[in-house]
């Protein structure tokens, strides 16, 4: 099994709450950043998706907070797609400190929407892989 795709992020002071912890909503931003970074690395740009009349949609997201993050902490945010048989897929992500400590686990269910019909496409994995210059990055 390959290591999942990851991007580095440094926690910025303005992202913290009154206790000095990374604000809960910012974890979603970090996850989204990693997802789009993975798609870009695979050769899929937002403009490519729009030109093909499709766009990713979030259907459900769960965050499990494991350890606090503070301003200045350096983390990596992983991203791995888990493809199934239907119209939806799972995205599994970790926010991990440089010492390996897992700060958060993020799991999401997503789909790829046909922007004209406003319905999920039947095989999102195949549609994304057709757009990708490096489809191997979409597999773990």
CSV table of N, CA and C in Angstrom, one decimal:
chain,number,residue,atom,x,y,z
A,1,UNK,N,0.8,-1.2,0.0
A,1,UNK,CA,0.0,0.0,0.0
A,1,UNK,C,0.9,1.2,0.0
A,2,UNK,N,0.5,2.2,-0.8
A,2,UNK,CA,1.3,3.5,-0.9
A,2,UNK,C,0.9,4.4,0.3
A,3,UNK,N,1.8,5.3,0.6
A,3,UNK,CA,1.5,6.3,1.6
A,3,UNK,C,0.5,7.3,1.0
A,4,UNK,N,-0.4,7.8,1.8
A,4,UNK,CA,-1.4,8.7,1.2
A,4,UNK,C,-0.7,10.1,0.9
A,5,UNK,N,-1.3,10.8,-0.1
A,5,UNK,CA,-0.8,12.1,-0.4
A,5,UNK,C,-0.9,13.0,0.8
A,6,UNK,N,0.0,13.9,0.9
A,6,UNK,CA,0.0,14.9,2.1
A,6,UNK,C,0.5,16.2,1.7
A,7,UNK,N,0.1,17.2,2.4
A,7,UNK,CA,0.5,18.6,2.3
A,7,UNK,C,0.9,19.1,3.6
A,8,UNK,N,2.0,20.0,3.7
A,8,UNK,CA,2.4,20.6,5.0
A,8,UNK,C,1.6,21.8,5.2
A,9,UNK,N,1.3,22.1,6.5
A,9,UNK,CA,0.6,23.3,6.9
A,9,UNK,C,1.2,23.7,8.2
A,10,UNK,N,1.4,25.0,8.4
A,10,UNK,CA,1.8,25.6,9.7
A,10,UNK,C,0.6,26.3,10.3
A,11,UNK,N,0.2,26.0,11.5
A,11,UNK,CA,-0.9,26.6,12.2
A,11,UNK,C,-0.6,28.1,12.5
A,12,UNK,N,-1.5,29.0,12.0
A,12,UNK,CA,-1.3,30.4,12.1
A,12,UNK,C,-2.0,30.9,13.4
A,13,UNK,N,-1.5,31.9,14.0
A,13,UNK,CA,-2.1,32.4,15.2
A,13,UNK,C,-3.5,32.9,15.1
A,14,UNK,N,-3.9,33.5,14.0
A,14,UNK,CA,-5.2,33.9,13.8
A,14,UNK,C,-6.2,32.8,13.6
A,15,UNK,N,-5.8,31.6,13.5
A,15,UNK,CA,-6.6,30.4,13.3
A,15,UNK,C,-7.0,29.8,14.6
A,16,UNK,N,-6.5,30.3,15.7
A,16,UNK,CA,-6.7,29.7,17.0
A,16,UNK,C,-7.9,30.4,17.8
A,17,UNK,N,-8.4,29.7,18.7
A,17,UNK,CA,-9.5,30.2,19.5
A,17,UNK,C,-9.0,30.8,20.8
A,18,UNK,N,-9.9,31.1,21.7
A,18,UNK,CA,-9.5,31.9,23.0
A,18,UNK,C,-8.7,31.0,23.9
A,19,UNK,N,-8.7,29.7,23.8
A,19,UNK,CA,-7.8,28.8,24.5
A,19,UNK,C,-6.5,28.6,23.9
A,20,UNK,N,-6.3,29.2,22.7
A,20,UNK,CA,-5.1,29.0,22.0
A,20,UNK,C,-5.0,27.8,21.1
A,21,UNK,N,-6.1,27.0,21.0
A,21,UNK,CA,-6.2,25.8,20.2
A,21,UNK,C,-6.6,26.2,18.8
A,22,UNK,N,-6.2,25.4,17.8
A,22,UNK,CA,-6.7,25.6,16.5
A,22,UNK,C,-8.2,25.5,16.5
A,23,UNK,N,-8.9,26.5,15.9
A,23,UNK,CA,-10.3,26.5,15.9
A,23,UNK,C,-10.9,25.3,15.1
A,24,UNK,N,-12.0,24.8,15.6
A,24,UNK,CA,-12.5,23.5,15.0
A,24,UNK,C,-12.8,23.7,13.5
A,25,UNK,N,-13.3,24.8,13.1
A,25,UNK,CA,-13.7,25.0,11.7
A,25,UNK,C,-12.5,25.0,10.8
A,26,UNK,N,-11.3,25.3,11.3
A,26,UNK,CA,-10.1,25.4,10.5
A,26,UNK,C,-9.7,24.0,10.0
A,27,UNK,N,-10.0,23.0,10.8
A,27,UNK,CA,-9.6,21.6,10.4
A,27,UNK,C,-10.3,21.3,9.1
A,28,UNK,N,-11.5,21.8,8.9
A,28,UNK,CA,-12.2,21.6,7.6
A,28,UNK,C,-11.5,22.3,6.5
A,29,UNK,N,-10.9,23.5,6.7
A,29,UNK,CA,-10.2,24.2,5.7
A,29,UNK,C,-8.9,23.4,5.4
A,30,UNK,N,-8.2,22.9,6.4
A,30,UNK,CA,-7.0,22.1,6.1
A,30,UNK,C,-7.3,20.9,5.3
A,31,UNK,N,-8.4,20.2,5.6
A,31,UNK,CA,-8.8,19.0,4.9
A,31,UNK,C,-9.1,19.4,3.4
A,32,UNK,N,-9.9,20.5,3.2
A,32,UNK,CA,-10.2,20.9,1.9
A,32,UNK,C,-9.0,21.3,1.1
A,33,UNK,N,-8.1,22.0,1.7
A,33,UNK,CA,-6.8,22.3,1.1
A,33,UNK,C,-6.1,21.1,0.6
A,34,UNK,N,-6.0,20.0,1.4
A,34,UNK,CA,-5.3,18.8,1.0
A,34,UNK,C,-6.0,18.1,-0.1
A,35,UNK,N,-7.4,18.1,-0.1
A,35,UNK,CA,-8.2,17.5,-1.2
A,35,UNK,C,-7.9,18.2,-2.5
A,36,UNK,N,-8.0,19.5,-2.5
A,36,UNK,CA,-7.7,20.2,-3.8
A,36,UNK,C,-6.3,20.1,-4.2
A,37,UNK,N,-5.3,20.0,-3.3
A,37,UNK,CA,-3.9,19.9,-3.6
A,37,UNK,C,-3.7,18.5,-4.3
A,38,UNK,N,-4.4,17.5,-3.8
A,38,UNK,CA,-4.3,16.2,-4.4
A,38,UNK,C,-4.8,16.2,-5.8
A,39,UNK,N,-6.0,16.8,-6.0
A,39,UNK,CA,-6.6,16.8,-7.3
A,39,UNK,C,-5.6,17.6,-8.3
A,40,UNK,N,-5.1,18.7,-7.8
A,40,UNK,CA,-4.1,19.5,-8.6
A,40,UNK,C,-2.9,18.7,-9.0
A,41,UNK,N,-2.4,18.0,-8.0
A,41,UNK,CA,-1.2,17.2,-8.2
A,41,UNK,C,-1.5,16.1,-9.3
A,42,UNK,N,-2.7,15.6,-9.3
A,42,UNK,CA,-3.1,14.6,-10.3
A,42,UNK,C,-3.4,15.2,-11.6
A,43,UNK,N,-3.4,16.5,-11.7
A,43,UNK,CA,-3.6,17.2,-13.0
A,43,UNK,C,-5.0,17.7,-13.2
A,44,UNK,N,-5.8,17.7,-12.1
A,44,UNK,CA,-7.2,18.1,-12.3
A,44,UNK,C,-7.4,19.5,-11.6
A,45,UNK,N,-7.7,20.5,-12.5
A,45,UNK,CA,-8.0,21.8,-11.9
A,45,UNK,C,-9.5,22.1,-11.8
A,46,UNK,N,-9.8,23.0,-11.0
A,46,UNK,CA,-11.2,23.3,-10.8
A,46,UNK,C,-11.9,23.7,-12.2
A,47,UNK,N,-11.1,24.5,-13.0
A,47,UNK,CA,-11.6,24.8,-14.3
A,47,UNK,C,-11.9,23.6,-15.2
A,48,UNK,N,-11.1,22.6,-15.0
A,48,UNK,CA,-11.3,21.3,-15.8
A,48,UNK,C,-12.6,20.7,-15.4
A,49,UNK,N,-12.9,20.7,-14.1
A,49,UNK,CA,-14.2,20.1,-13.6
A,49,UNK,C,-15.4,20.9,-14.2
A,50,UNK,N,-15.3,22.2,-14.1
A,50,UNK,CA,-16.4,23.0,-14.5
A,50,UNK,C,-16.6,22.9,-16.0
A,51,UNK,N,-15.5,22.8,-16.8
A,51,UNK,CA,-15.6,22.6,-18.2
A,51,UNK,C,-16.2,21.3,-18.6
A,52,UNK,N,-16.1,20.3,-17.8
A,52,UNK,CA,-16.7,19.0,-18.0
A,52,UNK,C,-18.1,18.9,-17.4
A,53,UNK,N,-18.5,20.0,-16.7
A,53,UNK,CA,-19.9,20.1,-16.1
A,53,UNK,C,-20.1,19.3,-14.9
A,54,UNK,N,-19.0,19.1,-14.1
A,54,UNK,CA,-19.1,18.3,-12.9
A,54,UNK,C,-18.4,19.1,-11.7
A,55,UNK,N,-18.7,18.7,-10.5
A,55,UNK,CA,-18.1,19.3,-9.4
A,55,UNK,C,-18.2,18.5,-8.2
A,56,UNK,N,-17.2,18.4,-7.3
A,56,UNK,CA,-17.2,17.6,-6.1
A,56,UNK,C,-18.2,18.2,-5.1
A,57,UNK,N,-18.9,17.3,-4.4
A,57,UNK,CA,-19.8,17.8,-3.3
A,57,UNK,C,-19.5,17.0,-2.0
A,58,UNK,N,-19.6,17.7,-0.9
A,58,UNK,CA,-19.5,17.1,0.4
A,58,UNK,C,-20.8,16.7,0.9
A,59,UNK,N,-21.0,15.4,1.3
A,59,UNK,CA,-22.3,14.9,1.8
A,59,UNK,C,-22.2,14.7,3.3
A,60,UNK,N,-21.1,14.4,3.8
A,60,UNK,CA,-21.0,14.2,5.3
A,60,UNK,C,-19.5,14.3,5.7
A,61,UNK,N,-19.2,14.9,6.8
A,61,UNK,CA,-17.9,15.0,7.3
A,61,UNK,C,-17.9,14.7,8.8
A,62,UNK,N,-16.9,13.9,9.3
A,62,UNK,CA,-16.7,13.6,10.7
A,62,UNK,C,-15.3,13.9,11.1
A,63,UNK,N,-15.1,14.7,12.1
A,63,UNK,CA,-13.8,15.0,12.6
A,63,UNK,C,-13.7,14.4,14.0
A,64,UNK,N,-12.6,13.7,14.3
A,64,UNK,CA,-12.3,13.2,15.6
A,64,UNK,C,-11.0,14.0,16.1
A,65,UNK,N,-11.2,14.8,17.1
A,65,UNK,CA,-10.1,15.6,17.6
A,65,UNK,C,-9.3,14.7,18.6
A,66,UNK,N,-8.0,14.5,18.4
A,66,UNK,CA,-7.2,13.7,19.2
A,66,UNK,C,-6.2,14.4,20.1
A,67,UNK,N,-5.5,15.4,19.5
A,67,UNK,CA,-4.5,16.2,20.3
A,67,UNK,C,-4.7,17.7,19.9
A,68,UNK,N,-4.4,18.6,20.8
A,68,UNK,CA,-4.5,20.0,20.5
A,68,UNK,C,-3.4,20.4,19.5
A,69,UNK,N,-3.7,21.4,18.7
A,69,UNK,CA,-2.8,22.1,17.9
A,69,UNK,C,-2.7,23.6,18.3
A,70,UNK,N,-1.5,24.1,18.3
A,70,UNK,CA,-1.3,25.5,18.8
A,70,UNK,C,-0.6,26.3,17.7
A,71,UNK,N,-0.7,27.6,17.7
A,71,UNK,CA,0.0,28.4,16.8
A,71,UNK,C,1.4,28.1,16.6
A,72,UNK,N,1.9,28.0,15.4
A,72,UNK,CA,3.3,27.6,15.1
A,72,UNK,C,3.5,26.1,14.9
A,73,UNK,N,2.5,25.3,15.3
A,73,UNK,CA,2.7,23.8,15.1
A,73,UNK,C,2.7,23.6,13.6
A,74,UNK,N,3.6,22.7,13.2
A,74,UNK,CA,3.7,22.2,11.8
A,74,UNK,C,3.1,20.9,11.7
A,75,UNK,N,2.2,20.7,10.7
A,75,UNK,CA,1.5,19.4,10.6
A,75,UNK,C,1.6,19.0,9.1
A,76,UNK,N,1.2,17.8,8.9
A,76,UNK,CA,0.9,17.3,7.5
A,76,UNK,C,-0.5,16.9,7.5
A,77,UNK,N,-1.2,17.2,6.4
A,77,UNK,CA,-2.6,16.8,6.2
A,77,UNK,C,-2.6,15.8,5.1
A,78,UNK,N,-3.0,14.5,5.4
A,78,UNK,CA,-3.0,13.5,4.4
A,78,UNK,C,-4.4,13.5,3.7
A,79,UNK,N,-4.4,12.8,2.6
A,79,UNK,CA,-5.7,12.7,1.8
A,79,UNK,C,-5.7,11.4,1.0
A,80,UNK,N,-6.7,10.5,1.2
A,80,UNK,CA,-6.8,9.3,0.4
A,80,UNK,C,-8.2,9.1,0.1
A,81,UNK,N,-8.5,8.9,-1.2
A,81,UNK,CA,-9.8,8.5,-1.7
A,81,UNK,C,-10.0,7.0,-1.6
A,82,UNK,N,-11.2,6.6,-1.1
A,82,UNK,CA,-11.6,5.2,-1.1
A,82,UNK,C,-12.8,5.1,-2.0
A,83,UNK,N,-12.6,4.5,-3.1
A,83,UNK,CA,-13.7,4.3,-4.1
A,83,UNK,C,-14.5,3.1,-3.8
A,84,UNK,N,-15.8,3.2,-4.0
A,84,UNK,CA,-16.7,2.1,-3.9
A,84,UNK,C,-17.4,1.8,-5.2
A,85,UNK,N,-18.5,1.2,-5.2
A,85,UNK,CA,-19.2,0.8,-6.4
A,85,UNK,C,-20.3,1.8,-6.8
A,86,UNK,N,-20.7,2.6,-5.8
A,86,UNK,CA,-21.9,3.5,-6.1
A,86,UNK,C,-21.5,4.9,-6.5
A,87,UNK,N,-22.4,5.8,-6.3
A,87,UNK,CA,-22.2,7.2,-6.6
A,87,UNK,C,-21.4,8.0,-5.6
A,88,UNK,N,-21.1,7.5,-4.5
A,88,UNK,CA,-20.4,8.2,-3.5
A,88,UNK,C,-19.0,7.5,-3.2
A,89,UNK,N,-18.1,8.3,-2.6
A,89,UNK,CA,-16.8,7.8,-2.2
A,89,UNK,C,-16.5,8.3,-0.8
A,90,UNK,N,-15.5,7.8,-0.2
A,90,UNK,CA,-15.0,8.2,1.1
A,90,UNK,C,-13.6,8.9,0.9
A,91,UNK,N,-13.4,9.9,1.7
A,91,UNK,CA,-12.1,10.5,1.8
A,91,UNK,C,-11.6,10.4,3.2
A,92,UNK,N,-10.5,9.8,3.4
A,92,UNK,CA,-9.9,9.6,4.7
A,92,UNK,C,-8.7,10.5,4.9
A,93,UNK,N,-8.6,11.2,6.0
A,93,UNK,CA,-7.5,12.2,6.2
A,93,UNK,C,-7.1,12.2,7.6
A,94,UNK,N,-5.8,12.5,7.8
A,94,UNK,CA,-5.2,12.7,9.1
A,94,UNK,C,-4.5,14.0,9.1
A,95,UNK,N,-4.6,14.7,10.3
A,95,UNK,CA,-3.8,15.9,10.6
A,95,UNK,C,-2.8,15.4,11.6
A,96,UNK,N,-1.5,15.4,11.2
A,96,UNK,CA,-0.5,14.7,12.0
A,96,UNK,C,0.7,15.7,12.2
A,97,UNK,N,1.1,15.8,13.5
A,97,UNK,CA,2.2,16.6,13.8
A,97,UNK,C,3.5,16.0,13.3
A,98,UNK,N,4.6,16.8,13.2
A,98,UNK,CA,5.8,16.3,12.6
A,98,UNK,C,6.4,15.2,13.4
A,99,UNK,N,6.0,15.1,14.7
A,99,UNK,CA,6.6,13.9,15.5
A,99,UNK,C,5.7,12.7,15.3
A,100,UNK,N,4.7,12.7,14.5
A,100,UNK,CA,3.9,11.6,14.2
A,100,UNK,C,2.6,11.5,15.0
A,101,UNK,N,2.4,12.4,15.9
A,101,UNK,CA,1.2,12.4,16.8
A,101,UNK,C,0.0,12.8,15.9
A,102,UNK,N,-1.0,12.1,15.9
A,102,UNK,CA,-2.3,12.4,15.2
A,102,UNK,C,-3.1,13.4,16.0
A,103,UNK,N,-3.3,14.5,15.4
A,103,UNK,CA,-4.1,15.6,16.0
A,103,UNK,C,-5.5,15.5,15.7
A,104,UNK,N,-5.9,15.0,14.5
A,104,UNK,CA,-7.3,14.8,14.1
A,104,UNK,C,-7.4,13.8,13.0
A,105,UNK,N,-8.5,13.1,13.0
A,105,UNK,CA,-8.9,12.1,12.0
A,105,UNK,C,-10.1,12.7,11.3
A,106,UNK,N,-10.1,12.8,10.0
A,106,UNK,CA,-11.2,13.4,9.3
A,106,UNK,C,-11.7,12.3,8.2
A,107,UNK,N,-13.0,12.0,8.3
A,107,UNK,CA,-13.5,11.1,7.3
A,107,UNK,C,-14.7,11.8,6.6
A,108,UNK,N,-14.8,11.8,5.3
A,108,UNK,CA,-15.9,12.4,4.6
A,108,UNK,C,-16.5,11.5,3.6
A,109,UNK,N,-17.7,11.8,3.3
A,109,UNK,CA,-18.4,11.1,2.2
A,109,UNK,C,-18.7,12.2,1.1
A,110,UNK,N,-18.3,11.9,-0.1
A,110,UNK,CA,-18.5,12.9,-1.1
A,110,UNK,C,-19.0,12.2,-2.4
A,111,UNK,N,-19.3,13.1,-3.4
A,111,UNK,CA,-19.8,12.6,-4.6
A,111,UNK,C,-19.3,13.6,-5.7
A,112,UNK,N,-19.6,13.3,-6.9
A,112,UNK,CA,-19.3,14.2,-8.0
A,112,UNK,C,-20.6,14.5,-8.7
A,113,UNK,N,-21.0,15.8,-8.7
A,113,UNK,CA,-22.3,16.2,-9.2
A,113,UNK,C,-22.2,16.6,-10.6
A,114,UNK,N,-23.2,16.2,-11.4
A,114,UNK,CA,-23.4,16.7,-12.7
A,114,UNK,C,-24.1,18.0,-12.5
A,115,UNK,N,-23.4,19.1,-12.9
A,115,UNK,CA,-23.8,20.5,-12.6
A,115,UNK,C,-25.1,20.9,-13.4
A,116,UNK,N,-25.3,20.3,-14.5
A,116,UNK,CA,-26.5,20.5,-15.3
A,116,UNK,C,-27.7,19.8,-14.7
A,117,UNK,N,-27.6,18.5,-14.5
A,117,UNK,CA,-28.7,17.7,-14.0
A,117,UNK,C,-28.9,17.9,-12.5
A,118,UNK,N,-27.9,18.4,-11.8
A,118,UNK,CA,-27.9,18.5,-10.3
A,118,UNK,C,-28.1,17.2,-9.6
A,119,UNK,N,-27.4,16.1,-10.2
A,119,UNK,CA,-27.5,14.8,-9.6
A,119,UNK,C,-26.1,14.2,-9.6
A,120,UNK,N,-25.8,13.3,-8.7
A,120,UNK,CA,-24.5,12.6,-8.6
A,120,UNK,C,-24.3,11.8,-9.9
A,121,UNK,N,-23.0,11.8,-10.4
A,121,UNK,CA,-22.7,10.9,-11.5
A,121,UNK,C,-22.5,9.5,-11.0
A,122,UNK,N,-22.8,8.6,-11.9
A,122,UNK,CA,-22.8,7.1,-11.5
A,122,UNK,C,-21.4,6.6,-11.1
A,123,UNK,N,-20.4,7.0,-11.7
A,123,UNK,CA,-19.0,6.4,-11.4
A,123,UNK,C,-18.0,7.6,-11.2
A,124,UNK,N,-18.0,8.2,-10.0
A,124,UNK,CA,-17.1,9.3,-9.8
A,124,UNK,C,-15.6,9.0,-10.0
A,125,UNK,N,-15.2,7.8,-9.6
A,125,UNK,CA,-13.8,7.4,-9.7
A,125,UNK,C,-13.4,7.4,-11.2
A,126,UNK,N,-14.2,6.8,-12.1
A,126,UNK,CA,-13.9,6.8,-13.5
A,126,UNK,C,-13.8,8.2,-14.1
A,127,UNK,N,-14.8,9.0,-13.7
A,127,UNK,CA,-14.9,10.4,-14.3
A,127,UNK,C,-13.6,11.2,-13.9
A,128,UNK,N,-13.2,11.1,-12.6
A,128,UNK,CA,-12.1,11.9,-12.2
A,128,UNK,C,-10.8,11.3,-12.8
A,129,UNK,N,-10.7,10.0,-12.9
A,129,UNK,CA,-9.5,9.4,-13.5
A,129,UNK,C,-9.4,9.8,-15.0
A,130,UNK,N,-10.5,9.9,-15.7
A,130,UNK,CA,-10.4,10.4,-17.1
A,130,UNK,C,-9.9,11.8,-17.2
A,131,UNK,N,-10.1,12.6,-16.2
A,131,UNK,CA,-9.6,14.0,-16.2
A,131,UNK,C,-8.2,14.1,-15.8
A,132,UNK,N,-7.7,13.1,-15.0
A,132,UNK,CA,-6.4,13.2,-14.4
A,132,UNK,C,-5.3,13.0,-15.4
A,133,UNK,N,-4.2,13.8,-15.2
A,133,UNK,CA,-3.0,13.5,-16.0
A,133,UNK,C,-2.2,12.4,-15.3
A,134,UNK,N,-2.3,12.3,-14.0
A,134,UNK,CA,-1.7,11.2,-13.2
A,134,UNK,C,-2.7,10.5,-12.3
A,135,UNK,N,-3.5,9.6,-12.9
A,135,UNK,CA,-4.6,9.0,-12.1
A,135,UNK,C,-4.2,8.1,-11.0
A,136,UNK,N,-2.9,7.7,-11.0
A,136,UNK,CA,-2.4,6.9,-9.9
A,136,UNK,C,-2.4,7.6,-8.6
A,137,UNK,N,-2.3,8.9,-8.6
A,137,UNK,CA,-2.4,9.7,-7.4
A,137,UNK,C,-3.8,9.6,-6.7
A,138,UNK,N,-4.8,9.2,-7.4
A,138,UNK,CA,-6.1,9.0,-6.9
A,138,UNK,C,-6.4,7.7,-6.2
A,139,UNK,N,-5.3,6.8,-6.3
A,139,UNK,CA,-5.4,5.5,-5.7
A,139,UNK,C,-4.4,5.4,-4.5
A,140,UNK,N,-4.8,4.7,-3.5
A,140,UNK,CA,-3.8,4.5,-2.4
A,140,UNK,C,-3.5,3.0,-2.3
